[in-house]
PDB file of C-alpha atoms in Angstrom:
ATOM      1  CA  MET A   2     -23.225 -10.681   6.699  1.00 46.00           C
ATOM      2  CA  ASN A   3     -21.270 -13.884   6.012  1.00 42.00           C
ATOM      3  CA  ARG A   4     -18.992 -14.544   3.095  1.00 43.00           C
ATOM      4  CA  ASN A   5     -21.643 -16.319   1.054  1.00 38.00           C
ATOM      5  CA  GLU A   6     -23.823 -13.214   1.233  1.00 38.00           C
ATOM      6  CA  GLU A   7     -21.123 -10.687   0.480  1.00 41.00           C
ATOM      7  CA  LYS A   8     -21.237  -8.856  -2.814  1.00 35.00           C
ATOM      8  CA  ILE A   9     -18.084  -8.944  -4.861  1.00 32.00           C
ATOM      9  CA  GLU A  10     -16.898  -5.353  -4.834  1.00 35.00           C
ATOM     10  CA  SER A  11     -15.089  -3.650  -7.659  1.00 35.00           C
ATOM     11  CA  PHE A  12     -11.419  -2.973  -7.216  1.00 32.00           C
ATOM     12  CA  PHE A  13      -9.660  -0.128  -8.912  1.00 35.00           C
ATOM     13  CA  ALA A  14      -6.309  -0.379 -10.629  1.00 38.00           C
ATOM     14  CA  LEU A  15      -4.018   2.060  -8.848  1.00 39.00           C
ATOM     15  CA  PRO A  16      -1.437   3.953 -10.892  1.00 44.00           C
ATOM     16  CA  LEU A  17       2.011   2.423 -10.798  1.00 44.00           C
ATOM     17  CA  PRO A  18       4.503   5.051  -9.606  1.00 42.00           C
ATOM     18  CA  SER A  19       7.217   3.709 -11.924  1.00 46.00           C
ATOM     19  CA  LEU A  20       4.954   3.758 -14.998  1.00 48.00           C
ATOM     20  CA  ASN A  21       6.252   6.557 -17.178  1.00 51.00           C
ATOM     21  CA  GLU A  22       3.177   8.126 -18.739  1.00 61.00           C
ATOM     22  CA  ALA A  23       5.340   9.985 -21.232  1.00 60.00           C
ATOM     23  CA  VAL A  24       6.601   6.647 -22.559  1.00 61.00           C
ATOM     24  CA  LEU A  25       3.017   5.498 -23.098  1.00 63.00           C
ATOM     25  CA  ASP A  26       2.243   8.703 -24.988  1.00 65.00           C
ATOM     26  CA  ILE A  27       5.309   8.197 -27.172  1.00 62.00           C
ATOM     27  CA  SER A  28       4.267   4.597 -27.787  1.00 66.00           C
ATOM     28  CA  SER A  29       0.797   5.746 -28.841  1.00 65.00           C
ATOM     29  CA  ARG A  30       2.244   8.270 -31.296  1.00 67.00           C
ATOM     30  CA  GLU A  31       4.592   5.655 -32.749  1.00 71.00           C
ATOM     31  CA  ARG A  32       1.714   3.212 -33.107  1.00 67.00           C
ATOM     32  CA  LEU A  33      -0.232   5.913 -34.923  1.00 64.00           C
ATOM     33  CA  ARG A  34       2.685   6.550 -37.262  1.00 70.00           C
ATOM     34  CA  LEU A  35       3.140   2.858 -38.052  1.00 75.00           C
ATOM     35  CA  GLY A  36      -0.565   2.411 -38.669  1.00 69.00           C
ATOM     36  CA  GLN A  37      -0.664   5.342 -41.065  1.00 66.00           C
ATOM     37  CA  GLU A  38       2.422   4.045 -42.866  1.00 72.00           C
ATOM     38  CA  LEU A  39       0.875   0.600 -43.293  1.00 73.00           C
ATOM     39  CA  HIS A  40      -2.346   2.111 -44.609  1.00 64.00           C
ATOM     40  CA  ASP A  41      -0.935   4.837 -46.822  1.00 66.00           C
ATOM     41  CA  SER A  42       2.134   3.064 -48.178  1.00 76.00           C
ATOM     42  CA  VAL A  43       2.246  -0.722 -47.818  1.00 80.00           C
ATOM     43  CA  SER A  44      -1.471  -1.263 -48.444  1.00 75.00           C
ATOM     44  CA  GLN A  45      -1.380   0.919 -51.545  1.00 75.00           C
ATOM     45  CA  LEU A  46       1.620  -1.005 -52.932  1.00 81.00           C
ATOM     46  CA  LEU A  47      -0.086  -4.347 -52.318  1.00 83.00           C
ATOM     47  CA  SER A  48      -3.261  -3.053 -53.976  1.00 80.00           C
ATOM     48  CA  GLY A  49      -1.185  -2.200 -57.024  1.00 83.00           C
ATOM     49  CA  VAL A  50       0.344  -5.677 -57.076  1.00 87.00           C
ATOM     50  CA  VAL A  51      -3.113  -7.266 -56.870  1.00 84.00           C
ATOM     51  CA  PHE A  52      -4.258  -5.213 -59.862  1.00 82.00           C
ATOM     52  CA  LEU A  53      -1.180  -6.071 -61.928  1.00 88.00           C
ATOM     53  CA  VAL A  54      -1.417  -9.777 -61.137  1.00 89.00           C
ATOM     54  CA  HIS A  55      -5.088  -9.794 -62.089  1.00 85.00           C
ATOM     55  CA  THR A  56      -4.204  -8.137 -65.405  1.00 88.00           C
ATOM     56  CA  LEU A  57      -1.486 -10.733 -66.006  1.00 92.00           C
ATOM     57  CA  GLU A  58      -3.911 -13.548 -65.204  1.00 90.00           C
ATOM     58  CA  ASN A  59      -6.389 -12.246 -67.788  1.00 89.00           C
ATOM     59  CA  LYS A  60      -3.677 -12.012 -70.461  1.00 91.00           C
ATOM     60  CA  LEU A  61      -2.454 -15.542 -69.773  1.00 92.00           C
ATOM     61  CA  SER A  62      -6.010 -16.863 -69.778  1.00 90.00           C
ATOM     62  CA  ALA A  63      -6.722 -15.170 -73.101  1.00 91.00           C
ATOM     63  CA  ARG A  64      -3.763 -17.037 -74.586  1.00 91.00           C
ATOM     64  CA  GLY A  65      -4.878 -20.295 -73.061  1.00 91.00           C
ATOM     65  CA  LEU A  66      -1.678 -20.685 -71.079  1.00 91.00           C
ATOM     66  CA  PRO A  67      -1.659 -22.890 -67.947  1.00 90.00           C
ATOM     67  CA  GLU A  68       0.391 -20.281 -66.076  1.00 91.00           C
ATOM     68  CA  ALA A  69      -2.840 -18.348 -65.642  1.00 90.00           C
ATOM     69  CA  ALA A  70      -3.685 -20.589 -62.695  1.00 91.00           C
ATOM     70  CA  ASP A  71      -0.345 -19.752 -61.086  1.00 92.00           C
ATOM     71  CA  ALA A  72      -1.015 -16.055 -61.546  1.00 90.00           C
ATOM     72  CA  ALA A  73      -4.435 -16.460 -59.939  1.00 89.00           C
ATOM     73  CA  GLU A  74      -2.873 -18.195 -56.936  1.00 90.00           C
ATOM     74  CA  ILE A  75      -0.293 -15.413 -56.578  1.00 91.00           C
ATOM     75  CA  GLY A  76      -3.076 -12.856 -56.721  1.00 86.00           C
ATOM     76  CA  HIS A  77      -4.980 -14.711 -54.023  1.00 84.00           C
ATOM     77  CA  LEU A  78      -1.957 -14.788 -51.723  1.00 88.00           C
ATOM     78  CA  VAL A  79      -1.195 -11.109 -52.260  1.00 87.00           C
ATOM     79  CA  PHE A  80      -4.825 -10.239 -51.555  1.00 82.00           C
ATOM     80  CA  GLN A  81      -4.601 -12.171 -48.287  1.00 81.00           C
ATOM     81  CA  ALA A  82      -1.481 -10.195 -47.392  1.00 84.00           C
ATOM     82  CA  LEU A  83      -3.322  -6.980 -48.239  1.00 78.00           C
ATOM     83  CA  THR A  84      -6.234  -7.932 -45.988  1.00 76.00           C
ATOM     84  CA  GLN A  85      -3.928  -8.739 -43.086  1.00 76.00           C
ATOM     85  CA  THR A  86      -2.009  -5.487 -43.586  1.00 78.00           C
ATOM     86  CA  ARG A  87      -5.233  -3.491 -43.516  1.00 71.00           C
ATOM     87  CA  ASN A  88      -6.325  -5.267 -40.345  1.00 70.00           C
ATOM     88  CA  LEU A  89      -2.981  -4.452 -38.727  1.00 71.00           C
ATOM     89  CA  ALA A  90      -3.234  -0.832 -39.820  1.00 69.00           C
ATOM     90  CA  ARG A  91      -6.729  -0.493 -38.402  1.00 66.00           C
ATOM     91  CA  GLY A  92      -5.615  -2.023 -35.138  1.00 65.00           C
ATOM     92  CA  LEU A  93      -2.728   0.429 -34.886  1.00 64.00           C
ATOM     93  CA  PHE A  94      -4.631   3.395 -36.292  1.00 62.00           C
ATOM     94  CA  PRO A  95      -8.435   2.970 -36.303  1.00 61.00           C
ATOM     95  CA  ILE A  96      -9.330   5.242 -39.218  1.00 48.00           C
ATOM     96  CA  GLU A  97     -13.035   5.080 -38.359  1.00 50.00           C
ATOM     97  CA  LEU A  98     -12.382   7.134 -35.213  1.00 56.00           C
ATOM     98  CA  GLU A  99     -11.779  10.201 -37.371  1.00 58.00           C
ATOM     99  CA  ALA A 100     -15.404  10.050 -38.486  1.00 53.00           C
ATOM    100  CA  ASP A 101     -16.853   9.780 -34.971  1.00 60.00           C
ATOM    101  CA  GLY A 102     -17.023   6.042 -35.472  1.00 79.00           C
ATOM    102  CA  LEU A 103     -15.900   4.497 -32.190  1.00 86.00           C
ATOM    103  CA  ILE A 104     -18.680   1.901 -32.329  1.00 88.00           C
ATOM    104  CA  GLU A 105     -17.720   0.970 -35.900  1.00 85.00           C
ATOM    105  CA  ALA A 106     -14.067   0.662 -34.883  1.00 85.00           C
ATOM    106  CA  LEU A 107     -14.971  -1.521 -31.903  1.00 90.00           C
ATOM    107  CA  THR A 108     -17.152  -3.701 -34.137  1.00 89.00           C
ATOM    108  CA  GLU A 109     -14.293  -4.213 -36.576  1.00 83.00           C
ATOM    109  CA  LEU A 110     -11.920  -4.933 -33.690  1.00 85.00           C
ATOM    110  CA  ALA A 111     -14.339  -7.561 -32.392  1.00 89.00           C
ATOM    111  CA  GLY A 112     -14.529  -9.180 -35.824  1.00 86.00           C
ATOM    112  CA  THR A 113     -10.744  -9.294 -36.072  1.00 80.00           C
ATOM    113  CA  LEU A 114     -10.537 -10.854 -32.617  1.00 82.00           C
ATOM    114  CA  GLU A 115     -12.977 -13.578 -33.645  1.00 85.00           C
ATOM    115  CA  LYS A 116     -10.927 -14.428 -36.750  1.00 79.00           C
ATOM    116  CA  LEU A 117      -7.560 -14.392 -34.978  1.00 75.00           C
ATOM    117  CA  PHE A 118      -8.485 -16.350 -31.855  1.00 82.00           C
ATOM    118  CA  GLY A 119     -11.570 -18.306 -32.931  1.00 85.00           C
ATOM    119  CA  ILE A 120     -13.738 -17.001 -30.092  1.00 90.00           C
ATOM    120  CA  SER A 121     -17.123 -15.320 -29.906  1.00 95.00           C
ATOM    121  CA  CYS A 122     -16.932 -11.535 -29.671  1.00 94.00           C
ATOM    122  CA  ARG A 123     -19.802  -9.100 -30.094  1.00 94.00           C
ATOM    123  CA  VAL A 124     -20.573  -5.415 -29.554  1.00 95.00           C
ATOM    124  CA  GLU A 125     -23.581  -4.133 -27.617  1.00 94.00           C
ATOM    125  CA  ALA A 126     -23.881  -0.374 -27.994  1.00 90.00           C
ATOM    126  CA  ASP A 127     -26.291   2.525 -28.190  1.00 88.00           C
ATOM    127  CA  VAL A 128     -25.876   3.127 -31.915  1.00 78.00           C
ATOM    128  CA  ASP A 129     -26.879   6.797 -31.680  1.00 82.00           C
ATOM    129  CA  LEU A 130     -24.260   7.519 -29.016  1.00 85.00           C
ATOM    130  CA  VAL A 131     -21.219   9.339 -30.410  1.00 86.00           C
ATOM    131  CA  VAL A 132     -17.950  10.121 -28.651  1.00 87.00           C
ATOM    132  CA  SER A 133     -17.205  13.404 -30.382  1.00 83.00           C
ATOM    133  CA  ASP A 134     -13.665  13.924 -29.101  1.00 86.00           C
ATOM    134  CA  GLN A 135     -11.142  11.902 -31.141  1.00 82.00           C
ATOM    135  CA  THR A 136      -8.597  11.789 -28.321  1.00 83.00           C
ATOM    136  CA  VAL A 137     -11.192  10.398 -25.929  1.00 89.00           C
ATOM    137  CA  ALA A 138     -12.358   7.882 -28.539  1.00 89.00           C
ATOM    138  CA  ASN A 139      -8.769   6.761 -29.117  1.00 84.00           C
ATOM    139  CA  HIS A 140      -8.148   6.208 -25.393  1.00 88.00           C
ATOM    140  CA  LEU A 141     -11.366   4.181 -25.158  1.00 92.00           C
ATOM    141  CA  PHE A 142     -10.364   2.131 -28.194  1.00 89.00           C
ATOM    142  CA  ARG A 143      -6.907   1.405 -26.746  1.00 86.00           C
ATOM    143  CA  LEU A 144      -8.420   0.600 -23.368  1.00 93.00           C
ATOM    144  CA  THR A 145     -10.680  -1.925 -25.082  1.00 93.00           C
ATOM    145  CA  GLN A 146      -7.726  -3.469 -26.898  1.00 87.00           C
ATOM    146  CA  GLU A 147      -5.926  -3.939 -23.571  1.00 88.00           C
ATOM    147  CA  ALA A 148      -9.034  -5.476 -21.997  1.00 92.00           C
ATOM    148  CA  PHE A 149      -9.362  -7.828 -24.989  1.00 89.00           C
ATOM    149  CA  ASN A 150      -5.740  -8.829 -24.573  1.00 84.00           C
ATOM    150  CA  ASN A 151      -6.281  -9.626 -20.899  1.00 86.00           C
ATOM    151  CA  SER A 152      -9.435 -11.607 -21.664  1.00 90.00           C
ATOM    152  CA  VAL A 153      -7.819 -13.812 -24.289  1.00 85.00           C
ATOM    153  CA  LYS A 154      -4.240 -14.216 -23.068  1.00 81.00           C
ATOM    154  CA  HIS A 155      -4.705 -14.166 -19.316  1.00 81.00           C
ATOM    155  CA  GLY A 156      -8.395 -14.937 -18.837  1.00 84.00           C
ATOM    156  CA  ARG A 157      -8.557 -17.655 -21.537  1.00 87.00           C
ATOM    157  CA  ALA A 158     -12.004 -16.412 -22.493  1.00 93.00           C
ATOM    158  CA  THR A 159     -14.047 -17.980 -25.290  1.00 94.00           C
ATOM    159  CA  GLU A 160     -16.677 -15.239 -25.315  1.00 96.00           C
ATOM    160  CA  VAL A 161     -16.137 -11.482 -25.015  1.00 96.00           C
ATOM    161  CA  VAL A 162     -18.730  -8.723 -25.088  1.00 97.00           C
ATOM    162  CA  VAL A 163     -17.819  -5.051 -25.480  1.00 96.00           C
ATOM    163  CA  GLY A 164     -20.390  -2.344 -24.955  1.00 95.00           C
ATOM    164  CA  LEU A 165     -20.888   1.402 -25.010  1.00 94.00           C
ATOM    165  CA  ARG A 166     -24.002   2.732 -23.301  1.00 92.00           C
ATOM    166  CA  ARG A 167     -25.390   5.688 -21.434  1.00 91.00           C
ATOM    167  CA  HIS A 168     -24.782   5.993 -17.712  1.00 90.00           C
ATOM    168  CA  THR A 169     -26.137   8.285 -15.021  1.00 90.00           C
ATOM    169  CA  HIS A 170     -22.710   9.934 -14.935  1.00 87.00           C
ATOM    170  CA  GLY A 171     -22.329  10.168 -18.697  1.00 89.00           C
ATOM    171  CA  ALA A 172     -21.431   6.983 -20.542  1.00 93.00           C
ATOM    172  CA  GLU A 173     -19.953   3.579 -19.834  1.00 95.00           C
ATOM    173  CA  LEU A 174     -17.581   1.454 -21.866  1.00 96.00           C
ATOM    174  CA  PHE A 175     -17.417  -2.152 -20.710  1.00 97.00           C
ATOM    175  CA  VAL A 176     -15.703  -5.387 -21.694  1.00 97.00           C
ATOM    176  CA  ARG A 177     -17.115  -8.608 -20.216  1.00 96.00           C
ATOM    177  CA  ASP A 178     -15.751 -12.115 -20.710  1.00 96.00           C
ATOM    178  CA  ASN A 179     -16.384 -15.690 -19.601  1.00 95.00           C
ATOM    179  CA  GLY A 180     -12.751 -16.432 -18.775  1.00 92.00           C
ATOM    180  CA  ILE A 181     -11.129 -17.835 -15.659  1.00 90.00           C
ATOM    181  CA  GLY A 182     -11.361 -14.570 -13.772  1.00 83.00           C
ATOM    182  CA  LEU A 183      -8.973 -12.086 -12.296  1.00 71.00           C
ATOM    183  CA  PRO A 184      -5.282 -12.877 -11.810  1.00 64.00           C
ATOM    184  CA  VAL A 185      -3.897 -13.380  -8.354  1.00 51.00           C
ATOM    185  CA  GLN A 186      -2.869 -10.019  -6.949  1.00 51.00           C
ATOM    186  CA  GLY A 187       0.840  -9.454  -7.058  1.00 45.00           C
ATOM    187  CA  THR A 188       1.462 -11.346 -10.299  1.00 44.00           C
ATOM    188  CA  LYS A 189       2.876  -9.634 -13.370  1.00 45.00           C
ATOM    189  CA  SER A 190      -0.421  -9.991 -15.218  1.00 43.00           C
ATOM    190  CA  ASP A 191      -2.031  -8.057 -12.373  1.00 50.00           C
ATOM    191  CA  GLY A 192       0.242  -5.086 -12.992  1.00 66.00           C
ATOM    192  CA  LEU A 193       0.989  -3.258 -16.189  1.00 72.00           C
ATOM    193  CA  GLY A 194      -2.165  -4.066 -18.198  1.00 78.00           C
ATOM    194  CA  LEU A 195      -4.547  -2.856 -15.490  1.00 85.00           C
ATOM    195  CA  ARG A 196      -2.486   0.232 -14.844  1.00 84.00           C
ATOM    196  CA  ILE A 197      -2.367   1.137 -18.516  1.00 83.00           C
ATOM    197  CA  MET A 198      -6.166   0.879 -18.645  1.00 89.00           C
ATOM    198  CA  ASN A 199      -6.430   2.974 -15.503  1.00 90.00           C
ATOM    199  CA  TYR A 200      -4.073   5.555 -16.976  1.00 87.00           C
ATOM    200  CA  ARG A 201      -6.200   5.856 -20.115  1.00 88.00           C
ATOM    201  CA  ALA A 202      -9.379   6.169 -18.044  1.00 92.00           C
ATOM    202  CA  ARG A 203      -7.831   8.952 -15.977  1.00 91.00           C
ATOM    203  CA  LYS A 204      -6.619  10.753 -19.118  1.00 89.00           C
ATOM    204  CA  ILE A 205     -10.255  11.241 -20.190  1.00 91.00           C
ATOM    205  CA  GLY A 206     -11.494  12.053 -16.697  1.00 92.00           C
ATOM    206  CA  GLY A 207     -13.061   8.639 -16.271  1.00 94.00           C
ATOM    207  CA  ARG A 208     -13.052   5.955 -13.609  1.00 94.00           C
ATOM    208  CA  LEU A 209     -11.958   2.392 -14.216  1.00 95.00           C
ATOM    209  CA  SER A 210     -13.240  -0.631 -12.348  1.00 94.00           C
ATOM    210  CA  VAL A 211     -12.378  -4.297 -12.817  1.00 93.00           C
ATOM    211  CA  GLU A 212     -14.487  -6.910 -11.090  1.00 92.00           C
ATOM    212  CA  PRO A 213     -15.367 -10.608 -11.246  1.00 93.00           C
ATOM    213  CA  THR A 214     -18.664 -11.574 -12.852  1.00 92.00           C
ATOM    214  CA  GLU A 215     -21.169 -13.990 -11.339  1.00 89.00           C
ATOM    215  CA  ASP A 216     -20.098 -16.772 -13.705  1.00 89.00           C
ATOM    216  CA  GLY A 217     -16.394 -16.379 -12.898  1.00 90.00           C
ATOM    217  CA  GLY A 218     -15.343 -14.122 -15.756  1.00 94.00           C
ATOM    218  CA  THR A 219     -14.171 -10.530 -15.647  1.00 95.00           C
ATOM    219  CA  LEU A 220     -15.947  -7.214 -16.207  1.00 96.00           C
ATOM    220  CA  VAL A 221     -13.932  -4.114 -17.082  1.00 96.00           C
ATOM    221  CA  ARG A 222     -15.826  -0.819 -16.878  1.00 96.00           C
ATOM    222  CA  CYS A 223     -14.831   2.745 -17.698  1.00 96.00           C
ATOM    223  CA  ILE A 224     -17.360   5.399 -16.708  1.00 95.00           C
ATOM    224  CA  PHE A 225     -16.749   8.850 -18.165  1.00 94.00           C
ATOM    225  CA  SER A 226     -18.652  12.069 -18.758  1.00 86.00           C
ATOM    226  CA  GLY A 227     -18.658  14.693 -21.471  1.00 69.00           C
ATOM    227  CA  HIS A 228     -17.481  14.439 -25.079  1.00 67.00           C
ATOM    228  CA  LEU A 229     -20.833  12.880 -26.078  1.00 67.00           C
ATOM    229  CA  THR A 230     -23.254  13.818 -28.827  1.00 64.00           C
ATOM    230  CA  GLU A 231     -26.268  12.212 -30.464  1.00 63.00           C
ATOM    231  CA  ARG A 232     -25.754  10.638 -33.878  1.00 60.00           C
ATOM    232  CA  LYS A 233     -27.692  12.611 -36.458  1.00 57.00           C
ATOM    233  CA  THR A 234     -30.186  10.729 -38.600  1.00 50.00           C
ATOM    234  CA  LYS A 235     -31.254  11.492 -42.146  1.00 48.00           C
ATOM    235  CA  ASN A 236     -34.583  12.814 -40.878  1.00 52.00           C
ATOM    236  CA  ASN A 237     -32.882  15.419 -38.635  1.00 49.00           C
TER     237      ASN A 237
END
C-alpha cells in the first residue's frame, strides 16, 4: 500500500513524565473556587448596581432631568460587565454540570466561543444522553475547553463542532475543526495541551485520540464507558 492509499492513523498523546498531576488537580480546585466567587459574590454585587442605577434612571426621568440618559448609559455598561462576569464564572465553574447538564454547558461554551472569537461553533449531541457523574462531566468539559483552545489559538480554525454521542464502548466526546491541522511534533504546542487532555481522559477511564481530518483540520476524540444514564422525559 503506497502513501496515497494509507489511512491517517490516530496518534495518542502520551503522558508527560514531568507533568505533575497534583498541580493540575490544585489548579482545577482553584478554578472552581474563583468561578464560585465570581458567581456568588461579584455577579450579585453587579446585579445590585444594575438595579440601583435603573431606579436612579427612573427618578431622573420622572423629573425630566437630562442626567437620566447618563444613568441609562451607566446601567448599560454595568449590565455588560455583569454579562461578561457571568460568562467567566460559567467558564471557570459550569453550574449546569451540577444538574446533569453537560450538553447544556457545552452549548453555552460554544456560544461564548462564537462571541469571543467570531467563529462558527455548534454542538451535535444525543440530547437524551446524560453523564451522571459530576466529576466525569467536569473532566469532559475541561477537555473540551482545552481542545477549543488548541483549535482557535494553534489550529486557527473558523469552524468548530463539539459532539457527545453513543459509542460501542460507551460514549464518545469529540471536537472537530477546520483549522490548519496538527502541530509539528516536538513543538511546545504539541506538548502540554495534548497531555492535559490525555490526563483528563485517563482520569475517567477513557481513551484519547487526536487525528487529522480529511479536509486538513483536527479531530479530538475521547471514548469512555460508564457514568451514563438516559435523560428522563415528562412522559416517563
